[in-house]
Coordinates of N, CA, C and O in Angstrom, one line a residue:
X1421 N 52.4 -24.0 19.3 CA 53.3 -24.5 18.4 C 54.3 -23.5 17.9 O 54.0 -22.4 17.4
X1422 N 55.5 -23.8 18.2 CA 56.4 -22.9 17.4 C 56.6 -23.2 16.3 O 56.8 -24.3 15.7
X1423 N 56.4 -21.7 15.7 CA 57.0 -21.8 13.9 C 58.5 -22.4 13.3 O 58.5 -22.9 12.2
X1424 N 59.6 -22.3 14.2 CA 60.9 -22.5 13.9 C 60.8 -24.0 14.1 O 61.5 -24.5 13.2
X1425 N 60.0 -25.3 15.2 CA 59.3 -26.2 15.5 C 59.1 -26.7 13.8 O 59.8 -27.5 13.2
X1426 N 57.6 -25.8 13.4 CA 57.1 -26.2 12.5 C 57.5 -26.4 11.2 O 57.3 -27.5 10.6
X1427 N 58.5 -25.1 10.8 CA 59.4 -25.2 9.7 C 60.3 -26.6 9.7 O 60.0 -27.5 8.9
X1428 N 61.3 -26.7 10.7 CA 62.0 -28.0 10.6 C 61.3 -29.2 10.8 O 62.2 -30.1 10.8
X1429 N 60.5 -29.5 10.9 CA 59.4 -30.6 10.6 C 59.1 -30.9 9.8 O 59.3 -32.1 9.5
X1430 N 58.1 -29.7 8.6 CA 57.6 -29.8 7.3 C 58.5 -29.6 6.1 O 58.1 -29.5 4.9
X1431 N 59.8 -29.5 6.7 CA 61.4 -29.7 5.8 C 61.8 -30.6 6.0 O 61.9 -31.4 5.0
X1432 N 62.4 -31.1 7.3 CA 63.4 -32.3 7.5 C 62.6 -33.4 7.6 O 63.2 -34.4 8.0
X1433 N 61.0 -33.6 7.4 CA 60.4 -34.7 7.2 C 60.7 -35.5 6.3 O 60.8 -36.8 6.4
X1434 N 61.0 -34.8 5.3 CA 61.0 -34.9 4.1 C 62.2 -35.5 3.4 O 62.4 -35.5 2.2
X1435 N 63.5 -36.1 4.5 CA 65.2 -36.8 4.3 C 64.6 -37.8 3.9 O 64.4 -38.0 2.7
X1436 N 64.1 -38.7 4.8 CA 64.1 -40.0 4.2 C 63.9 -40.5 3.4 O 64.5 -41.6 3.1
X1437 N 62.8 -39.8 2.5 CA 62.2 -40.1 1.3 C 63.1 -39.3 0.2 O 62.8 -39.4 -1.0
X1438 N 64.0 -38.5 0.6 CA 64.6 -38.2 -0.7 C 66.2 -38.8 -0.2 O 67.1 -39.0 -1.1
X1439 N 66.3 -39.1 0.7 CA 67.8 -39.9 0.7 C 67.6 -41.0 -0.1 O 68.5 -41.5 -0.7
X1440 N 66.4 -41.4 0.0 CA 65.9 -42.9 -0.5 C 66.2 -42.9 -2.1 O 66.7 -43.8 -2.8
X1441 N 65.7 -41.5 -2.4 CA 65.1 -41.4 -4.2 C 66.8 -41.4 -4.8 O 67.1 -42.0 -5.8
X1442 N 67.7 -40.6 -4.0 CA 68.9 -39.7 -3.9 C 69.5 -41.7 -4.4 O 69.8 -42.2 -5.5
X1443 N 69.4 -42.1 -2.9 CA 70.2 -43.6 -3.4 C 69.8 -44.6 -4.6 O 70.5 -45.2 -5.5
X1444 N 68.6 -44.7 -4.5 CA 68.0 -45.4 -5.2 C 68.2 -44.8 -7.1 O 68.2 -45.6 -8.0
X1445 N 68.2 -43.8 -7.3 CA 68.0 -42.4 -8.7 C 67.1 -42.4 -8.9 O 66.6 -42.5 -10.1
X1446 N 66.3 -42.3 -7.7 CA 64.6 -42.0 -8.4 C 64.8 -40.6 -8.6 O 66.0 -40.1 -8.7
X1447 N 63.5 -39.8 -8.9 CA 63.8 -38.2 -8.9 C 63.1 -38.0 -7.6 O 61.9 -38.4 -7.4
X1448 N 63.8 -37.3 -6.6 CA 63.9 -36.5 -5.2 C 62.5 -35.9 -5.0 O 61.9 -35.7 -3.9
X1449 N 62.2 -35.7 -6.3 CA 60.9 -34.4 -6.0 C 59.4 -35.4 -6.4 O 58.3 -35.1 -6.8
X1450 N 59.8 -36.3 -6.3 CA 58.6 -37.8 -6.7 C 57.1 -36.9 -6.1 O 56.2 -36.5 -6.7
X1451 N 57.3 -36.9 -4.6 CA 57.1 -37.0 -3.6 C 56.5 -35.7 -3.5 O 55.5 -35.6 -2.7
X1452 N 56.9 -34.7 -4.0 CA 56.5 -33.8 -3.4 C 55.0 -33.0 -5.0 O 54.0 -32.3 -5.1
X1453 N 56.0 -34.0 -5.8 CA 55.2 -33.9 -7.1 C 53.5 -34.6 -7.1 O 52.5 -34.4 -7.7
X1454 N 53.8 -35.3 -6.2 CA 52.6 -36.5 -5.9 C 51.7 -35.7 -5.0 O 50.5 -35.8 -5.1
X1455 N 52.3 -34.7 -3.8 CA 51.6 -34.0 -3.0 C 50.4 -33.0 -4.0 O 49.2 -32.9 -3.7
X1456 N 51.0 -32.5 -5.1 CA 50.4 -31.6 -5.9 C 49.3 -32.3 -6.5 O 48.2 -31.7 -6.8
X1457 N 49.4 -33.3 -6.7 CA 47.9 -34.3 -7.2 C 47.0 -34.2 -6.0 O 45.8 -33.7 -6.0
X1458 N 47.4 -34.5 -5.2 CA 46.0 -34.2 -4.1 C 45.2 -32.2 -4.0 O 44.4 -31.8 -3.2
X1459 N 45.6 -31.6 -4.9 CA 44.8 -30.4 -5.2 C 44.0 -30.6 -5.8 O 43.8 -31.4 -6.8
X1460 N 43.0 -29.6 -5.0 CA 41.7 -29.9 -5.9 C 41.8 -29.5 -7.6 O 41.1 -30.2 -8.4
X1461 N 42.5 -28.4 -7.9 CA 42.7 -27.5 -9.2 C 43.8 -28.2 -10.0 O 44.1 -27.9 -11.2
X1462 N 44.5 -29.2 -9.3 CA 45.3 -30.3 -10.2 C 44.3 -31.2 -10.5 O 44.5 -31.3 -11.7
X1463 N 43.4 -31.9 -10.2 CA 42.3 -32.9 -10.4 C 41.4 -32.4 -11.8 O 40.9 -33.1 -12.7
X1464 N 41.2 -30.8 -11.6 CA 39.8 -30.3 -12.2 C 40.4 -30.3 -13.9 O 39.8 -30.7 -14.9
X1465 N 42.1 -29.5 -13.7 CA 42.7 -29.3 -14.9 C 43.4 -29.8 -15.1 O 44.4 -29.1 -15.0
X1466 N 43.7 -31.1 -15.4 CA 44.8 -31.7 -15.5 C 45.8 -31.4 -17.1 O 45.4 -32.0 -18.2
X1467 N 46.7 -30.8 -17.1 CA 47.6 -30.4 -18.2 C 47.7 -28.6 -18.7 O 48.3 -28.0 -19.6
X1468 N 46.7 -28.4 -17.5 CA 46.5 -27.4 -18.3 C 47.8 -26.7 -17.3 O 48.4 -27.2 -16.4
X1469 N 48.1 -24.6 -18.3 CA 48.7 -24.3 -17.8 C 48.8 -23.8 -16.1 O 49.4 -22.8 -15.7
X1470 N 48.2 -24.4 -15.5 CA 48.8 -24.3 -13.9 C 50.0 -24.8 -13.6 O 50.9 -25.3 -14.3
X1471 N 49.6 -24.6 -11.7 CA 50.7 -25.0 -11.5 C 50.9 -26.9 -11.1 O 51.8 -27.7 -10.9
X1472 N 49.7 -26.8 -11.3 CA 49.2 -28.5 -11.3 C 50.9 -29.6 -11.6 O 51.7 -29.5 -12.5
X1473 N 50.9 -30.4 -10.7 CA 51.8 -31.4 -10.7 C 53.2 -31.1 -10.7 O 54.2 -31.8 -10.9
X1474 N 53.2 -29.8 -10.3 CA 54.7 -29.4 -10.4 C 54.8 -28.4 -8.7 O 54.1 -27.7 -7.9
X1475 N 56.6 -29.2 -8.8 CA 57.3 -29.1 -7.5 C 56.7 -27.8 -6.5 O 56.1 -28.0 -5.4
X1476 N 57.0 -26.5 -7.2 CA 55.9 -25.7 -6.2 C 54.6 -25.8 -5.8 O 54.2 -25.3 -4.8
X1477 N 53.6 -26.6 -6.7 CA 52.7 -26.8 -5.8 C 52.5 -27.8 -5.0 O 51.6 -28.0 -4.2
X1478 N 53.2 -28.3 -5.2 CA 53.5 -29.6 -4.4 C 53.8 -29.3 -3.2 O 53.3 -29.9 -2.2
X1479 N 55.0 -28.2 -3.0 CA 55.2 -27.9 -1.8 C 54.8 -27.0 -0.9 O 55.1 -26.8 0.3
X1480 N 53.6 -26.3 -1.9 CA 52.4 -25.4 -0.7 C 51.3 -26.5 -0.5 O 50.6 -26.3 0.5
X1481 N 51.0 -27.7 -1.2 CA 50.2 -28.9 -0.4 C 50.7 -29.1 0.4 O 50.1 -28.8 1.4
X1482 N 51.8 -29.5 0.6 CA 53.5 -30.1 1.4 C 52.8 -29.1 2.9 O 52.1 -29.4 3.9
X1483 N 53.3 -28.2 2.7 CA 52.9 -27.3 4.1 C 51.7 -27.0 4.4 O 51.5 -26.5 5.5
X1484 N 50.6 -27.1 3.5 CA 49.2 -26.8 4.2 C 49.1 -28.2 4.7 O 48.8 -28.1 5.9
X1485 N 49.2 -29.6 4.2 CA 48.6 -30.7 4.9 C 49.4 -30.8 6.4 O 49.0 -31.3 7.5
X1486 N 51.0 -30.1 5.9 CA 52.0 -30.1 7.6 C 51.1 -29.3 8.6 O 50.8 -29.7 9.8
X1487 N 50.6 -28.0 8.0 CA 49.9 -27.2 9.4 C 48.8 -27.5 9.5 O 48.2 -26.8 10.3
X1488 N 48.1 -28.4 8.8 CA 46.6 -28.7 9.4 C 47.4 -30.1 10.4 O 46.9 -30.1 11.6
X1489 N 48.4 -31.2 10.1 CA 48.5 -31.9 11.0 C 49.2 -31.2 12.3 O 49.2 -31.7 13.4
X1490 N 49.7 -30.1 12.0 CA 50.5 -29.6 13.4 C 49.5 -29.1 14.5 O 49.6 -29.2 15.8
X1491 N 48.2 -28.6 13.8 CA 47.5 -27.8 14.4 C 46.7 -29.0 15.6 O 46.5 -28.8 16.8
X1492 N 46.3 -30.2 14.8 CA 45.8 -31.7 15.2 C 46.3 -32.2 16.8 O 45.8 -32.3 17.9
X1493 N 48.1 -32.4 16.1 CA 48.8 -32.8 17.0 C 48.4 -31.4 18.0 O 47.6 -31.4 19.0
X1494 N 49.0 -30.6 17.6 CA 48.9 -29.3 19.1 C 47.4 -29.8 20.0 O 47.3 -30.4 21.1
X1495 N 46.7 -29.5 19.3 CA 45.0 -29.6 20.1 C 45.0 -31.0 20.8 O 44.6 -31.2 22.0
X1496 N 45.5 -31.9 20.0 CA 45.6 -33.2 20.8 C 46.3 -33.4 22.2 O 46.0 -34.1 23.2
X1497 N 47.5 -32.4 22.2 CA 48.6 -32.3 23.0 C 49.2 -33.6 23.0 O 49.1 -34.3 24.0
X1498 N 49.7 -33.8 22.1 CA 50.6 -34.8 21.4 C 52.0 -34.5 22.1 O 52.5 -33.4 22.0
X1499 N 52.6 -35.3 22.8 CA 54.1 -34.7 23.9 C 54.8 -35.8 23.4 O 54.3 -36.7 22.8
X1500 N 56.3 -35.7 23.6 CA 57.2 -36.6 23.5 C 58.0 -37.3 22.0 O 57.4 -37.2 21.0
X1501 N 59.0 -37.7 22.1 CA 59.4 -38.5 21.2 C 58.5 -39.8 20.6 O 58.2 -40.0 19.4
X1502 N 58.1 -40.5 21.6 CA 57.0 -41.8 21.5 C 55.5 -41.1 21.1 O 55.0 -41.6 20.1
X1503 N 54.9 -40.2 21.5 CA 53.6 -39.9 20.9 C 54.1 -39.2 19.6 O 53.1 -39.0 18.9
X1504 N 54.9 -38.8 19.2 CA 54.9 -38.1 17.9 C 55.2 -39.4 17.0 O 54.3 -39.8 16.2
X1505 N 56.2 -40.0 17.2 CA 56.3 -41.7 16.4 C 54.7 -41.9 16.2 O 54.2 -42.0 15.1
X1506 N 54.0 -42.2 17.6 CA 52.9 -43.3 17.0 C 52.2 -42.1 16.2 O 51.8 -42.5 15.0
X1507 N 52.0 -40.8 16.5 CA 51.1 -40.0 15.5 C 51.3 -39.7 14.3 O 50.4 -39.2 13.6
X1508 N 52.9 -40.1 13.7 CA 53.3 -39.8 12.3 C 52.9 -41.4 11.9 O 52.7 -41.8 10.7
X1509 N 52.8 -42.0 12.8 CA 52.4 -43.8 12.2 C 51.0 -44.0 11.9 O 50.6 -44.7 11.0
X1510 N 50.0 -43.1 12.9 CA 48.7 -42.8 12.8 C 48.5 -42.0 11.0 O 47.9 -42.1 10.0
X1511 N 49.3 -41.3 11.3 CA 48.7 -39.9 10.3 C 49.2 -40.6 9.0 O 48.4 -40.4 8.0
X1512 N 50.6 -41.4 8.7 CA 50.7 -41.6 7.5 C 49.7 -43.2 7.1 O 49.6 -43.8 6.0
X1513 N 49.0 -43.6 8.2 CA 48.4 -44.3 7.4 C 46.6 -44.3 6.7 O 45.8 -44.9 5.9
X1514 N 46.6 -42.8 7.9 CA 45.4 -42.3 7.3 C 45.8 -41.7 5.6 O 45.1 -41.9 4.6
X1515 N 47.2 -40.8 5.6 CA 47.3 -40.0 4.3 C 48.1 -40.9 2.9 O 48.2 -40.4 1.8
X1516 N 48.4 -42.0 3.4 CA 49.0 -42.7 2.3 C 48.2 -44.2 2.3 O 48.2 -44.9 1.3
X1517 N 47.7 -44.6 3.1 CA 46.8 -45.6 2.6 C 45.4 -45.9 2.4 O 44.8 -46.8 1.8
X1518 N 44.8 -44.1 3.4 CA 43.2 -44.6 3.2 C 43.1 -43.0 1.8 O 42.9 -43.0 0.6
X1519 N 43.3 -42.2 2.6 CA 43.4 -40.9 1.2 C 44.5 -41.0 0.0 O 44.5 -40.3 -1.0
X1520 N 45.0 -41.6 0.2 CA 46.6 -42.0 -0.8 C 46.4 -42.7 -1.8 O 46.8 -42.6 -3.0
X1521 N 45.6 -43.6 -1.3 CA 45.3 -44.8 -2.4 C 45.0 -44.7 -3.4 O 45.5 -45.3 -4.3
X1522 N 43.4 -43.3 -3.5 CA 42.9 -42.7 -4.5 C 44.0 -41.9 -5.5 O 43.8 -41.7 -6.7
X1523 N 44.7 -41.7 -5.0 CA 45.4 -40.6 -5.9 C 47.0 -42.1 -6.6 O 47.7 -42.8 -5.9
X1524 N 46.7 -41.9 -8.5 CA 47.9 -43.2 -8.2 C 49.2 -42.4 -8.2 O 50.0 -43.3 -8.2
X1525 N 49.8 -41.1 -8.2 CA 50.7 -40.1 -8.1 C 51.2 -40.6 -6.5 O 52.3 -41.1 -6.1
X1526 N 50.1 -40.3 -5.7 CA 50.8 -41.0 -3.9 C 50.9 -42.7 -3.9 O 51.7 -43.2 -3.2
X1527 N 49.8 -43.5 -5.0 CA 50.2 -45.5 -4.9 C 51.6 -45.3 -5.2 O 52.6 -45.8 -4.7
X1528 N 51.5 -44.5 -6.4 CA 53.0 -45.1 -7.0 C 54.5 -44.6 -6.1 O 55.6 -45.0 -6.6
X1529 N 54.6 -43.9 -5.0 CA 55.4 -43.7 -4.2 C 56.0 -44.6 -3.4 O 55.2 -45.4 -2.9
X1530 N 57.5 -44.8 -3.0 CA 57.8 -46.5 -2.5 C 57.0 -46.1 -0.9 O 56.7 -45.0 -0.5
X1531 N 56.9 -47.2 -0.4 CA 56.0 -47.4 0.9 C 56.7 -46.8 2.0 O 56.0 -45.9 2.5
X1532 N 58.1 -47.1 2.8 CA 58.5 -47.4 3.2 C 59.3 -46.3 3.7 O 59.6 -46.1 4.9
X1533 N 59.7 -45.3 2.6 CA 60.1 -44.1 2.4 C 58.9 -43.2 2.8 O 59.3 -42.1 3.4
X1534 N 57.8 -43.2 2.7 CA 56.5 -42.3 3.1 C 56.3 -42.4 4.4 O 56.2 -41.3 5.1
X1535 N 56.3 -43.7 5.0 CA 55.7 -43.9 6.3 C 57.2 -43.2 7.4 O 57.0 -42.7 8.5
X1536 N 58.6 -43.3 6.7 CA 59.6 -42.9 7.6 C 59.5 -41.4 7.5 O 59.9 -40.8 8.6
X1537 N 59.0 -40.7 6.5 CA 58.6 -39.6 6.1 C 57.4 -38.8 7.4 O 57.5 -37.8 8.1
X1538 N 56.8 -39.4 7.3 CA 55.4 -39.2 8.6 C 56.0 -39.4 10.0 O 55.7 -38.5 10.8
X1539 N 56.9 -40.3 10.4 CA 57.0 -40.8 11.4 C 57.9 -39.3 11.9 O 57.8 -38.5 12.9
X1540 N 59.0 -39.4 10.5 CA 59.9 -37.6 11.6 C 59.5 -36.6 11.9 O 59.9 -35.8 12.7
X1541 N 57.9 -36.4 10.5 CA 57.6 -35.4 10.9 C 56.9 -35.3 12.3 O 57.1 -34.2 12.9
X1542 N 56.2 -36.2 13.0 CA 55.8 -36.5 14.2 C 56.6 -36.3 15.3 O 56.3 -35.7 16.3
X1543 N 57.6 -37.0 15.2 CA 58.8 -36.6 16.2 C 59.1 -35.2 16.3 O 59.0 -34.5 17.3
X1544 N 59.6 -34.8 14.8 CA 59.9 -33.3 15.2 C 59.1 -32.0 15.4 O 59.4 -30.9 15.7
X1545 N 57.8 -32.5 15.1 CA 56.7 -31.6 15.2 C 56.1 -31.1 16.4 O 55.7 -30.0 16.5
X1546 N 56.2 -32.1 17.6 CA 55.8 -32.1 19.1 C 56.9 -32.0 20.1 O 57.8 -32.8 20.3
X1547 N 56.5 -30.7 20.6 CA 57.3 -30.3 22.0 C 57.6 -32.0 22.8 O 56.8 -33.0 22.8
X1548 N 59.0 -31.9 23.4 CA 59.3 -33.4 23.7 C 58.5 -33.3 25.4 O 58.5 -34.4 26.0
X1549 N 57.9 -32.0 26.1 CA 58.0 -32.1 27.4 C 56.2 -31.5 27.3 O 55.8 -30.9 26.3
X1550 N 55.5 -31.8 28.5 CA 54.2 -31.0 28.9 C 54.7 -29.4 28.5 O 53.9 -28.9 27.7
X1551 N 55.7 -28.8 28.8 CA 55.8 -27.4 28.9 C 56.1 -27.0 27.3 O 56.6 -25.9 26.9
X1552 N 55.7 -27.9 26.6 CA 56.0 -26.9 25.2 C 57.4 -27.0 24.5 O 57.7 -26.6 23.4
X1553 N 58.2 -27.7 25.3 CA 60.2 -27.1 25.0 C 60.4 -28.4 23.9 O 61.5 -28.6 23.3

């Protein structure tokens, strides 16, 4: 897996869902605020002074859940434009409908905007050829 790969994945995943918030006036960082609920130390303390529910932790959940799915896809040997689509369609409906559900910070997120969210990261996460490129 390349890191320059990885970075623009676990960044530019993340258009759809704020072009959406951007058009719509939701707030941009909904999304990444909602990621920070899925901590365990957001759950335990909620209000307290951490960094619980706020944008930076949001976005070290943001990239630890990106590099455990990058790591998934790699081991899978996930290739192509089409297997990264169906894997970001696989993965967001394990992370937003079966693990998502629990958390209402990820229900209350619009649908539609998450799953387009998963889907690029999939695409841009996997080398498009057997050789890695």
């Amino acid at each position: 897996m390349s890191p320059r790969r990885f970075l623009l994945a676990a960044v530019a995943s993340g258009l759809p869902s704020t072009l959406h918030a951007l058009a719509t006036g939701a707030d941009p960082l909904q999304a990444t605020k909602a990621a920070a609920s899925l901590a365990p130390l957001a759950r335990q303390r909620p209000g307290s002074a951490t960094l619980a529910g706020t944008p930076l932790r949001g976005a070290i959940v943001h990239v630890a859940v990106s590099a455990w799915w990058s790591f998934v896809l790699t081991r899978l040997r996930v290739r192509g434009v089409l297997g990264g689509a169906v894997a970001g369609l696989l993965i967001a409906a394990l992370d937003l409908e079966v693990i998502g559900r629990r958390y209402p910070e990820v229900r209350a997120l619009p649908r539609v905007p998450q799953w387009l969210d998963h889907v690029a990261f999939g695409v841009l996460v996997v080398p498009r050829s057997s050789r890695g490129t």
